[in-house]
């Protein structure tokens, strides 16, 4: 049981890493809300929030403060315990996924080696899938326990959307796994550093994965579960105060994590393209930090694309959404998988 | 100092407690949630046994897909505490007794079995890893694997056929 | 861990599932109890596979894989079973507006 | 086709069924994304109001101001022509006779003891300004601020009077705005 044997330094290292990652997730999620408003404004020739602090940089803090001090309403006929459990689950499942993502190159200095990854398990990407599939419960429990038929309908809408889009997501991923031959996130990145990014070999797979990521994060054009204006605000209709904040926040954290997953799976993780950065002879600390910064740059780019899409493309109708998922994306990803499998077989013969 | 036994006991208690709550809670939604908790405990056991693949698959398949289906059905039927059909008290007692007897008999029978001294390998061992399992699955067990895919297909078709509304009842939408 | 612990744990889980089947009338809950029983068996299978693995490690490093694959197949079958079973329950609910299995007694007449 | 063409931008609607490539929407999506991206770099249309104000047109008519002459004496003689001219009947006033000691306050012997304009009724037509023989009232470039009660919109004389040109030079200049009325000497 070497994994669970008590090693104080090991635990300290991991706890620090977890704390940093959670802090980072919160920070990024906070400023994604700000970026969302800013970019939305820019795309519409407006200026966006600029009153709180320089360039409106304190706007997320103000929003957070507002949410904290709002009155907390728990509907009388709701199921109290589950009503509180729902947002908590949404938040937890959003945060757990970050454990298996390699956030940067390992810090290697002589004998000490610190991986910038909480757990480099063999199941890496499968764990992400497991957690994502459990993430449905946050929505369903929240929607059901509100005891409101609109919340319930939105929750069911959201849950069936997430369940159906998990399939093409997994299938498009299999093509990637066929190329790397490992589910370990660190090995997937290492493979890309050696053989070039997966986006070059799997453009179709990436597009499918990206569309599914949009659907999993409930982002436009797939934001039916929470269409604010026309579908009654979705599963968190009865929520107020910080519980609502948790739901909204969890969505942004999901966005952040799925951007990180996409960057890791298809865009080489912390790799800088075209150059061999390990030959630059940087100090180990600088090297790790640089790789982390590179990953963050990719993540921020994806976050921008998420926002950009939201303010460009209109929402799907529900039947269109299901059609796209089941009748287009799944066959496409199956074809993609078959072609990849055949090519891998042929090339490795 | 080894924390494995503590984790084992924690997970076992969690599994048993959740299972009991699953059976005894009146509200079907609660039952589903308790069952999910049981599945998580069992997944924890799998991780403890280093059966990583099964642990994750257990979560994806059971917690992520099957229980979502259950929850769906229960929510759509709007089942709750009030509509829950109850057996009469004697039947319940007898059922519980019968289950208890089963447990008793099995425990009594297995108490002195010669497995007593055997140990299950905990924490190490590579047979639970996906590489090993996959190799075995696609070589020695490839026929059952393909058959199971056929089974899936037929289940899918079956569910679609059964779940489809009668043409007379279909609402034009 | 001694295999006994796993044995008795899964026996207890199995019995709880059994009690559930015997004491509940809601078809969905009964179905869930069956899932619980399957899971109890799965747990025991994995424990046994690890036991055999430990015992015969020197002879054959691959021994015990079958047990885990068996669990995998059980999960496959369970998933298939649930999809069909739930469809049947939904169908039953649509016809009699109840998930009470007592209603199915009518099939006798 | 006898219909009149209003613009040259009219286009016939293409009702052909979509080809396969079109039905993928890939090109349309890319085009849409590009359109929004272009707007990212456009000049922002927002004017940040309290700091930055839109310039008024020269004929803008805002809140009323009761004028003073260069020595700070009120111009108004309470003749009532503005009230008569007002189509919305927003103006009421009461006249009073100037006491000898008040010569530095009022320019003529008669002055308005009470002068009220109901800004809820006023339509900012500017007829009062045209009717005034003494150049005592004109419409400034400030516009009606918000208030919590109806009563707050009935502007009394002290709210209407322009600041004193000698004692409060700056406020006076500000109240005059760009449109300096030709003050009679």
PDB file of N, CA, C and O in Angstrom, chain B residues 112-173:
ATOM      1  N   UNK B 112     -16.133 -21.539   8.582  1.00  0.00           N
ATOM      2  CA  UNK B 112     -15.006 -22.447   8.790  1.00  0.00           C
ATOM      3  C   UNK B 112     -14.400 -22.923   7.483  1.00  0.00           C
ATOM      4  O   UNK B 112     -13.670 -23.903   7.457  1.00  0.00           O
ATOM      5  N   UNK B 113     -14.730 -22.227   6.396  1.00  0.00           N
ATOM      6  CA  UNK B 113     -14.169 -22.665   5.115  1.00  0.00           C
ATOM      7  C   UNK B 113     -12.660 -22.501   5.136  1.00  0.00           C
ATOM      8  O   UNK B 113     -12.111 -21.739   5.930  1.00  0.00           O
ATOM      9  N   UNK B 114     -12.011 -23.239   4.256  1.00  0.00           N
ATOM     10  CA  UNK B 114     -10.557 -23.224   4.341  1.00  0.00           C
ATOM     11  C   UNK B 114      -9.941 -21.944   3.764  1.00  0.00           C
ATOM     12  O   UNK B 114      -8.748 -21.765   3.771  1.00  0.00           O
ATOM     13  N   UNK B 115     -10.796 -21.051   3.261  1.00  0.00           N
ATOM     14  CA  UNK B 115     -10.248 -19.794   2.751  1.00  0.00           C
ATOM     15  C   UNK B 115      -9.788 -18.902   3.881  1.00  0.00           C
ATOM     16  O   UNK B 115      -9.102 -17.928   3.652  1.00  0.00           O
ATOM     17  N   UNK B 116     -10.318 -19.185   5.079  1.00  0.00           N
ATOM     18  CA  UNK B 116      -9.991 -18.411   6.279  1.00  0.00           C
ATOM     19  C   UNK B 116      -8.641 -17.694   6.215  1.00  0.00           C
ATOM     20  O   UNK B 116      -8.557 -16.502   6.409  1.00  0.00           O
ATOM     21  N   UNK B 117      -7.637 -18.480   5.915  1.00  0.00           N
ATOM     22  CA  UNK B 117      -6.293 -17.944   6.070  1.00  0.00           C
ATOM     23  C   UNK B 117      -5.835 -17.149   4.858  1.00  0.00           C
ATOM     24  O   UNK B 117      -4.789 -16.529   4.893  1.00  0.00           O
ATOM     25  N   UNK B 118      -6.641 -17.173   3.784  1.00  0.00           N
ATOM     26  CA  UNK B 118      -6.189 -16.513   2.556  1.00  0.00           C
ATOM     27  C   UNK B 118      -6.233 -14.997   2.708  1.00  0.00           C
ATOM     28  O   UNK B 118      -7.052 -14.448   3.443  1.00  0.00           O
ATOM     29  N   UNK B 119      -5.371 -14.368   1.947  1.00  0.00           N
ATOM     30  CA  UNK B 119      -5.350 -12.908   1.943  1.00  0.00           C
ATOM     31  C   UNK B 119      -5.666 -12.410   0.534  1.00  0.00           C
ATOM     32  O   UNK B 119      -5.290 -13.048  -0.438  1.00  0.00           O
ATOM     33  N   UNK B 120      -6.350 -11.296   0.468  1.00  0.00           N
ATOM     34  CA  UNK B 120      -6.514 -10.651  -0.833  1.00  0.00           C
ATOM     35  C   UNK B 120      -5.424  -9.604  -0.955  1.00  0.00           C
ATOM     36  O   UNK B 120      -5.096  -8.919   0.008  1.00  0.00           O
ATOM     37  N   UNK B 121      -4.850  -9.549  -2.148  1.00  0.00           N
ATOM     38  CA  UNK B 121      -3.736  -8.627  -2.338  1.00  0.00           C
ATOM     39  C   UNK B 121      -4.287  -7.202  -2.418  1.00  0.00           C
ATOM     40  O   UNK B 121      -5.154  -6.910  -3.227  1.00  0.00           O
ATOM     41  N   UNK B 122      -3.779  -6.372  -1.534  1.00  0.00           N
ATOM     42  CA  UNK B 122      -4.351  -5.032  -1.462  1.00  0.00           C
ATOM     43  C   UNK B 122      -3.305  -4.014  -1.885  1.00  0.00           C
ATOM     44  O   UNK B 122      -2.160  -4.091  -1.501  1.00  0.00           O
ATOM     45  N   UNK B 123      -3.716  -3.100  -2.720  1.00  0.00           N
ATOM     46  CA  UNK B 123      -2.862  -1.955  -3.016  1.00  0.00           C
ATOM     47  C   UNK B 123      -1.881  -2.174  -4.139  1.00  0.00           C
ATOM     48  O   UNK B 123      -1.576  -1.258  -4.879  1.00  0.00           O
ATOM     49  N   UNK B 124      -1.386  -3.369  -4.316  1.00  0.00           N
ATOM     50  CA  UNK B 124      -0.425  -3.586  -5.391  1.00  0.00           C
ATOM     51  C   UNK B 124      -0.978  -4.607  -6.375  1.00  0.00           C
ATOM     52  O   UNK B 124      -2.119  -5.037  -6.277  1.00  0.00           O
ATOM     53  N   UNK B 125      -0.164  -4.991  -7.305  1.00  0.00           N
ATOM     54  CA  UNK B 125      -0.590  -5.971  -8.304  1.00  0.00           C
ATOM     55  C   UNK B 125      -1.079  -5.258  -9.535  1.00  0.00           C
ATOM     56  O   UNK B 125      -1.789  -4.268  -9.454  1.00  0.00           O
ATOM     57  N   UNK B 126      -0.680  -5.759 -10.680  1.00  0.00           N
ATOM     58  CA  UNK B 126      -0.966  -5.017 -11.907  1.00  0.00           C
ATOM     59  C   UNK B 126      -2.150  -5.577 -12.673  1.00  0.00           C
ATOM     60  O   UNK B 126      -2.491  -5.057 -13.719  1.00  0.00           O
ATOM     61  N   UNK B 127      -2.819  -6.626 -12.133  1.00  0.00           N
ATOM     62  CA  UNK B 127      -3.861  -7.220 -12.976  1.00  0.00           C
ATOM     63  C   UNK B 127      -5.077  -6.326 -13.110  1.00  0.00           C
ATOM     64  O   UNK B 127      -5.878  -6.528 -13.989  1.00  0.00           O
ATOM     65  N   UNK B 128      -5.201  -5.341 -12.233  1.00  0.00           N
ATOM     66  CA  UNK B 128      -6.369  -4.484 -12.355  1.00  0.00           C
ATOM     67  C   UNK B 128      -6.156  -3.344 -13.340  1.00  0.00           C
ATOM     68  O   UNK B 128      -7.047  -2.556 -13.564  1.00  0.00           O
ATOM     69  N   UNK B 129      -4.955  -3.257 -13.912  1.00  0.00           N
ATOM     70  CA  UNK B 129      -4.671  -2.127 -14.791  1.00  0.00           C
ATOM     71  C   UNK B 129      -5.259  -2.376 -16.171  1.00  0.00           C
ATOM     72  O   UNK B 129      -5.432  -3.514 -16.605  1.00  0.00           O
ATOM     73  N   UNK B 130      -5.513  -1.295 -16.859  1.00  0.00           N
ATOM     74  CA  UNK B 130      -6.241  -1.416 -18.114  1.00  0.00           C
ATOM     75  C   UNK B 130      -5.434  -2.143 -19.166  1.00  0.00           C
ATOM     76  O   UNK B 130      -5.979  -2.863 -20.004  1.00  0.00           O
ATOM     77  N   UNK B 131      -4.126  -2.020 -19.113  1.00  0.00           N
ATOM     78  CA  UNK B 131      -3.278  -2.657 -20.122  1.00  0.00           C
ATOM     79  C   UNK B 131      -3.460  -4.173 -20.069  1.00  0.00           C
ATOM     80  O   UNK B 131      -3.698  -4.832 -21.088  1.00  0.00           O
ATOM     81  N   UNK B 132      -3.354  -4.708 -18.850  1.00  0.00           N
ATOM     82  CA  UNK B 132      -3.447  -6.156 -18.678  1.00  0.00           C
ATOM     83  C   UNK B 132      -4.845  -6.641 -19.031  1.00  0.00           C
ATOM     84  O   UNK B 132      -5.018  -7.595 -19.805  1.00  0.00           O
ATOM     85  N   UNK B 133      -5.837  -5.942 -18.474  1.00  0.00           N
ATOM     86  CA  UNK B 133      -7.211  -6.368 -18.721  1.00  0.00           C
ATOM     87  C   UNK B 133      -7.549  -6.287 -20.200  1.00  0.00           C
ATOM     88  O   UNK B 133      -8.177  -7.187 -20.764  1.00  0.00           O
ATOM     89  N   UNK B 134      -7.108  -5.209 -20.837  1.00  0.00           N
ATOM     90  CA  UNK B 134      -7.438  -5.023 -22.243  1.00  0.00           C
ATOM     91  C   UNK B 134      -6.821  -6.111 -23.096  1.00  0.00           C
ATOM     92  O   UNK B 134      -7.475  -6.657 -23.997  1.00  0.00           O
ATOM     93  N   UNK B 135      -5.578  -6.434 -22.809  1.00  0.00           N
ATOM     94  CA  UNK B 135      -4.908  -7.472 -23.593  1.00  0.00           C
ATOM     95  C   UNK B 135      -5.671  -8.786 -23.484  1.00  0.00           C
ATOM     96  O   UNK B 135      -5.922  -9.462 -24.489  1.00  0.00           O
ATOM     97  N   UNK B 136      -6.045  -9.099 -22.267  1.00  0.00           N
ATOM     98  CA  UNK B 136      -6.773 -10.346 -22.053  1.00  0.00           C
ATOM     99  C   UNK B 136      -8.137 -10.309 -22.744  1.00  0.00           C
ATOM    100  O   UNK B 136      -8.559 -11.262 -23.384  1.00  0.00           O
ATOM    101  N   UNK B 137      -8.776  -9.148 -22.631  1.00  0.00           N
ATOM    102  CA  UNK B 137     -10.128  -9.002 -23.166  1.00  0.00           C
ATOM    103  C   UNK B 137     -10.134  -9.165 -24.674  1.00  0.00           C
ATOM    104  O   UNK B 137     -11.041  -9.779 -25.243  1.00  0.00           O
ATOM    105  N   UNK B 138      -9.116  -8.647 -25.319  1.00  0.00           N
ATOM    106  CA  UNK B 138      -9.126  -8.682 -26.783  1.00  0.00           C
ATOM    107  C   UNK B 138      -8.419  -9.891 -27.362  1.00  0.00           C
ATOM    108  O   UNK B 138      -8.327 -10.020 -28.581  1.00  0.00           O
ATOM    109  N   UNK B 139      -7.875 -10.749 -26.513  1.00  0.00           N
ATOM    110  CA  UNK B 139      -7.289 -11.985 -27.057  1.00  0.00           C
ATOM    111  C   UNK B 139      -8.121 -13.188 -26.613  1.00  0.00           C
ATOM    112  O   UNK B 139      -8.831 -13.802 -27.397  1.00  0.00           O
ATOM    113  N   UNK B 140      -8.054 -13.517 -25.346  1.00  0.00           N
ATOM    114  CA  UNK B 140      -8.703 -14.733 -24.877  1.00  0.00           C
ATOM    115  C   UNK B 140     -10.227 -14.574 -24.832  1.00  0.00           C
ATOM    116  O   UNK B 140     -10.961 -15.499 -25.114  1.00  0.00           O
ATOM    117  N   UNK B 141     -10.673 -13.364 -24.489  1.00  0.00           N
ATOM    118  CA  UNK B 141     -12.113 -13.175 -24.277  1.00  0.00           C
ATOM    119  C   UNK B 141     -12.754 -12.389 -25.405  1.00  0.00           C
ATOM    120  O   UNK B 141     -13.761 -11.726 -25.208  1.00  0.00           O
ATOM    121  N   UNK B 142     -12.168 -12.472 -26.590  1.00  0.00           N
ATOM    122  CA  UNK B 142     -12.666 -11.602 -27.645  1.00  0.00           C
ATOM    123  C   UNK B 142     -14.066 -12.017 -28.089  1.00  0.00           C
ATOM    124  O   UNK B 142     -14.905 -11.178 -28.408  1.00  0.00           O
ATOM    125  N   UNK B 143     -14.352 -13.327 -28.055  1.00  0.00           N
ATOM    126  CA  UNK B 143     -15.676 -13.790 -28.500  1.00  0.00           C
ATOM    127  C   UNK B 143     -16.768 -13.327 -27.532  1.00  0.00           C
ATOM    128  O   UNK B 143     -17.746 -12.703 -27.953  1.00  0.00           O
ATOM    129  N   UNK B 144     -16.603 -13.560 -26.234  1.00  0.00           N
ATOM    130  CA  UNK B 144     -17.615 -13.020 -25.309  1.00  0.00           C
ATOM    131  C   UNK B 144     -17.764 -11.512 -25.429  1.00  0.00           C
ATOM    132  O   UNK B 144     -18.869 -10.969 -25.323  1.00  0.00           O
ATOM    133  N   UNK B 145     -16.644 -10.849 -25.675  1.00  0.00           N
ATOM    134  CA  UNK B 145     -16.687  -9.386 -25.792  1.00  0.00           C
ATOM    135  C   UNK B 145     -17.572  -8.976 -26.962  1.00  0.00           C
ATOM    136  O   UNK B 145     -18.449  -8.116 -26.824  1.00  0.00           O
ATOM    137  N   UNK B 146     -17.366  -9.640 -28.095  1.00  0.00           N
ATOM    138  CA  UNK B 146     -18.179  -9.299 -29.260  1.00  0.00           C
ATOM    139  C   UNK B 146     -19.642  -9.656 -29.017  1.00  0.00           C
ATOM    140  O   UNK B 146     -20.554  -8.925 -29.420  1.00  0.00           O
ATOM    141  N   UNK B 147     -19.836 -10.802 -28.360  1.00  0.00           N
ATOM    142  CA  UNK B 147     -21.218 -11.195 -28.079  1.00  0.00           C
ATOM    143  C   UNK B 147     -21.891 -10.180 -27.172  1.00  0.00           C
ATOM    144  O   UNK B 147     -23.059  -9.831 -27.337  1.00  0.00           O
ATOM    145  N   UNK B 148     -21.113  -9.664 -26.226  1.00  0.00           N
ATOM    146  CA  UNK B 148     -21.719  -8.682 -25.318  1.00  0.00           C
ATOM    147  C   UNK B 148     -22.107  -7.426 -26.082  1.00  0.00           C
ATOM    148  O   UNK B 148     -23.090  -6.771 -25.748  1.00  0.00           O
ATOM    149  N   UNK B 149     -21.314  -7.098 -27.138  1.00  0.00           N
ATOM    150  CA  UNK B 149     -21.717  -5.927 -27.922  1.00  0.00           C
ATOM    151  C   UNK B 149     -23.032  -6.203 -28.639  1.00  0.00           C
ATOM    152  O   UNK B 149     -23.885  -5.319 -28.761  1.00  0.00           O
ATOM    153  N   UNK B 150     -23.199  -7.458 -29.089  1.00  0.00           N
ATOM    154  CA  UNK B 150     -24.476  -7.830 -29.709  1.00  0.00           C
ATOM    155  C   UNK B 150     -25.611  -7.711 -28.699  1.00  0.00           C
ATOM    156  O   UNK B 150     -26.703  -7.233 -29.011  1.00  0.00           O
ATOM    157  N   UNK B 151     -25.298  -8.153 -27.477  1.00  0.00           N
ATOM    158  CA  UNK B 151     -26.297  -8.070 -26.413  1.00  0.00           C
ATOM    159  C   UNK B 151     -26.728  -6.627 -26.205  1.00  0.00           C
ATOM    160  O   UNK B 151     -27.916  -6.317 -26.086  1.00  0.00           O
ATOM    161  N   UNK B 152     -25.730  -5.739 -26.215  1.00  0.00           N
ATOM    162  CA  UNK B 152     -26.015  -4.317 -26.060  1.00  0.00           C
ATOM    163  C   UNK B 152     -26.933  -3.824 -27.158  1.00  0.00           C
ATOM    164  O   UNK B 152     -27.906  -3.114 -26.909  1.00  0.00           O
ATOM    165  N   UNK B 153     -26.579  -4.220 -28.370  1.00  0.00           N
ATOM    166  CA  UNK B 153     -27.365  -3.764 -29.510  1.00  0.00           C
ATOM    167  C   UNK B 153     -28.809  -4.217 -29.361  1.00  0.00           C
ATOM    168  O   UNK B 153     -29.757  -3.437 -29.533  1.00  0.00           O
ATOM    169  N   UNK B 154     -28.963  -5.496 -28.988  1.00  0.00           N
ATOM    170  CA  UNK B 154     -30.328  -6.008 -28.877  1.00  0.00           C
ATOM    171  C   UNK B 154     -31.058  -5.323 -27.727  1.00  0.00           C
ATOM    172  O   UNK B 154     -32.254  -5.027 -27.822  1.00  0.00           O
ATOM    173  N   UNK B 155     -30.308  -5.035 -26.644  1.00  0.00           N
ATOM    174  CA  UNK B 155     -30.956  -4.334 -25.526  1.00  0.00           C
ATOM    175  C   UNK B 155     -31.407  -2.958 -25.958  1.00  0.00           C
ATOM    176  O   UNK B 155     -32.496  -2.494 -25.597  1.00  0.00           O
ATOM    177  N   UNK B 156     -30.559  -2.308 -26.756  1.00  0.00           N
ATOM    178  CA  UNK B 156     -30.898  -0.970 -27.236  1.00  0.00           C
ATOM    179  C   UNK B 156     -32.171  -1.015 -28.071  1.00  0.00           C
ATOM    180  O   UNK B 156     -33.105  -0.224 -27.860  1.00  0.00           O
ATOM    181  N   UNK B 157     -32.175  -1.957 -29.018  1.00  0.00           N
ATOM    182  CA  UNK B 157     -33.345  -2.088 -29.872  1.00  0.00           C
ATOM    183  C   UNK B 157     -34.562  -2.415 -29.018  1.00  0.00           C
ATOM    184  O   UNK B 157     -35.641  -1.817 -29.170  1.00  0.00           O
ATOM    185  N   UNK B 158     -34.373  -3.343 -28.084  1.00  0.00           N
ATOM    186  CA  UNK B 158     -35.486  -3.759 -27.228  1.00  0.00           C
ATOM    187  C   UNK B 158     -36.046  -2.588 -26.445  1.00  0.00           C
ATOM    188  O   UNK B 158     -37.259  -2.369 -26.410  1.00  0.00           O
ATOM    189  N   UNK B 159     -35.136  -1.819 -25.830  1.00  0.00           N
ATOM    190  CA  UNK B 159     -35.606  -0.684 -25.027  1.00  0.00           C
ATOM    191  C   UNK B 159     -36.350   0.310 -25.900  1.00  0.00           C
ATOM    192  O   UNK B 159     -37.398   0.843 -25.505  1.00  0.00           O
ATOM    193  N   UNK B 160     -35.814   0.546 -27.104  1.00  0.00           N
ATOM    194  CA  UNK B 160     -36.470   1.510 -27.985  1.00  0.00           C
ATOM    195  C   UNK B 160     -37.851   1.019 -28.381  1.00  0.00           C
ATOM    196  O   UNK B 160     -38.814   1.795 -28.412  1.00  0.00           O
ATOM    197  N   UNK B 161     -37.946  -0.271 -28.663  1.00  0.00           N
ATOM    198  CA  UNK B 161     -39.235  -0.817 -29.108  1.00  0.00           C
ATOM    199  C   UNK B 161     -40.253  -0.790 -27.969  1.00  0.00           C
ATOM    200  O   UNK B 161     -41.397  -0.366 -28.130  1.00  0.00           O
ATOM    201  N   UNK B 162     -39.792  -1.206 -26.769  1.00  0.00           N
ATOM    202  CA  UNK B 162     -40.724  -1.246 -25.636  1.00  0.00           C
ATOM    203  C   UNK B 162     -41.139   0.156 -25.243  1.00  0.00           C
ATOM    204  O   UNK B 162     -42.305   0.439 -24.965  1.00  0.00           O
ATOM    205  N   UNK B 163     -40.141   1.061 -25.216  1.00  0.00           N
ATOM    206  CA  UNK B 163     -40.434   2.404 -24.722  1.00  0.00           C
ATOM    207  C   UNK B 163     -41.231   3.245 -25.691  1.00  0.00           C
ATOM    208  O   UNK B 163     -41.759   4.280 -25.310  1.00  0.00           O
ATOM    209  N   UNK B 164     -41.316   2.821 -26.941  1.00  0.00           N
ATOM    210  CA  UNK B 164     -42.014   3.634 -27.930  1.00  0.00           C
ATOM    211  C   UNK B 164     -43.505   3.656 -27.625  1.00  0.00           C
ATOM    212  O   UNK B 164     -44.088   2.649 -27.242  1.00  0.00           O
ATOM    213  N   UNK B 165     -44.096   4.835 -27.817  1.00  0.00           N
ATOM    214  CA  UNK B 165     -45.531   4.918 -27.578  1.00  0.00           C
ATOM    215  C   UNK B 165     -46.274   4.266 -28.721  1.00  0.00           C
ATOM    216  O   UNK B 165     -45.796   4.222 -29.853  1.00  0.00           O
ATOM    217  N   UNK B 166     -47.453   3.799 -28.408  1.00  0.00           N
ATOM    218  CA  UNK B 166     -48.311   3.251 -29.463  1.00  0.00           C
ATOM    219  C   UNK B 166     -48.641   4.363 -30.447  1.00  0.00           C
ATOM    220  O   UNK B 166     -48.841   5.500 -30.042  1.00  0.00           O
ATOM    221  N   UNK B 167     -48.723   4.037 -31.732  1.00  0.00           N
ATOM    222  CA  UNK B 167     -49.011   5.088 -32.716  1.00  0.00           C
ATOM    223  C   UNK B 167     -50.297   5.845 -32.404  1.00  0.00           C
ATOM    224  O   UNK B 167     -50.379   7.055 -32.608  1.00  0.00           O
ATOM    225  N   UNK B 168     -51.272   5.133 -31.827  1.00  0.00           N
ATOM    226  CA  UNK B 168     -52.550   5.789 -31.550  1.00  0.00           C
ATOM    227  C   UNK B 168     -52.378   6.875 -30.485  1.00  0.00           C
ATOM    228  O   UNK B 168     -53.087   7.869 -30.486  1.00  0.00           O
ATOM    229  N   UNK B 169     -51.413   6.638 -29.565  1.00  0.00           N
ATOM    230  CA  UNK B 169     -51.270   7.583 -28.461  1.00  0.00           C
ATOM    231  C   UNK B 169     -50.374   8.759 -28.806  1.00  0.00           C
ATOM    232  O   UNK B 169     -50.339   9.734 -28.070  1.00  0.00           O
ATOM    233  N   UNK B 170     -49.641   8.618 -29.927  1.00  0.00           N
ATOM    234  CA  UNK B 170     -48.671   9.662 -30.206  1.00  0.00           C
ATOM    235  C   UNK B 170     -49.358  10.999 -30.413  1.00  0.00           C
ATOM    236  O   UNK B 170     -50.342  11.104 -31.120  1.00  0.00           O
ATOM    237  N   UNK B 171     -48.821  12.000 -29.779  1.00  0.00           N
ATOM    238  CA  UNK B 171     -49.345  13.339 -29.973  1.00  0.00           C
ATOM    239  C   UNK B 171     -48.589  13.947 -31.132  1.00  0.00           C
ATOM    240  O   UNK B 171     -47.376  13.839 -31.223  1.00  0.00           O
ATOM    241  N   UNK B 172     -49.317  14.574 -31.975  1.00  0.00           N
ATOM    242  CA  UNK B 172     -48.635  15.292 -33.073  1.00  0.00           C
ATOM    243  C   UNK B 172     -47.965  16.514 -32.479  1.00  0.00           C
ATOM    244  O   UNK B 172     -48.611  17.329 -31.827  1.00  0.00           O
ATOM    245  N   UNK B 173     -46.674  16.607 -32.675  1.00  0.00           N
ATOM    246  CA  UNK B 173     -45.984  17.750 -32.098  1.00  0.00           C
ATOM    247  C   UNK B 173     -45.383  18.614 -33.182  1.00  0.00           C
ATOM    248  O   UNK B 173     -45.091  18.151 -34.234  1.00  0.00           O
TER     249      UNK B 173
END
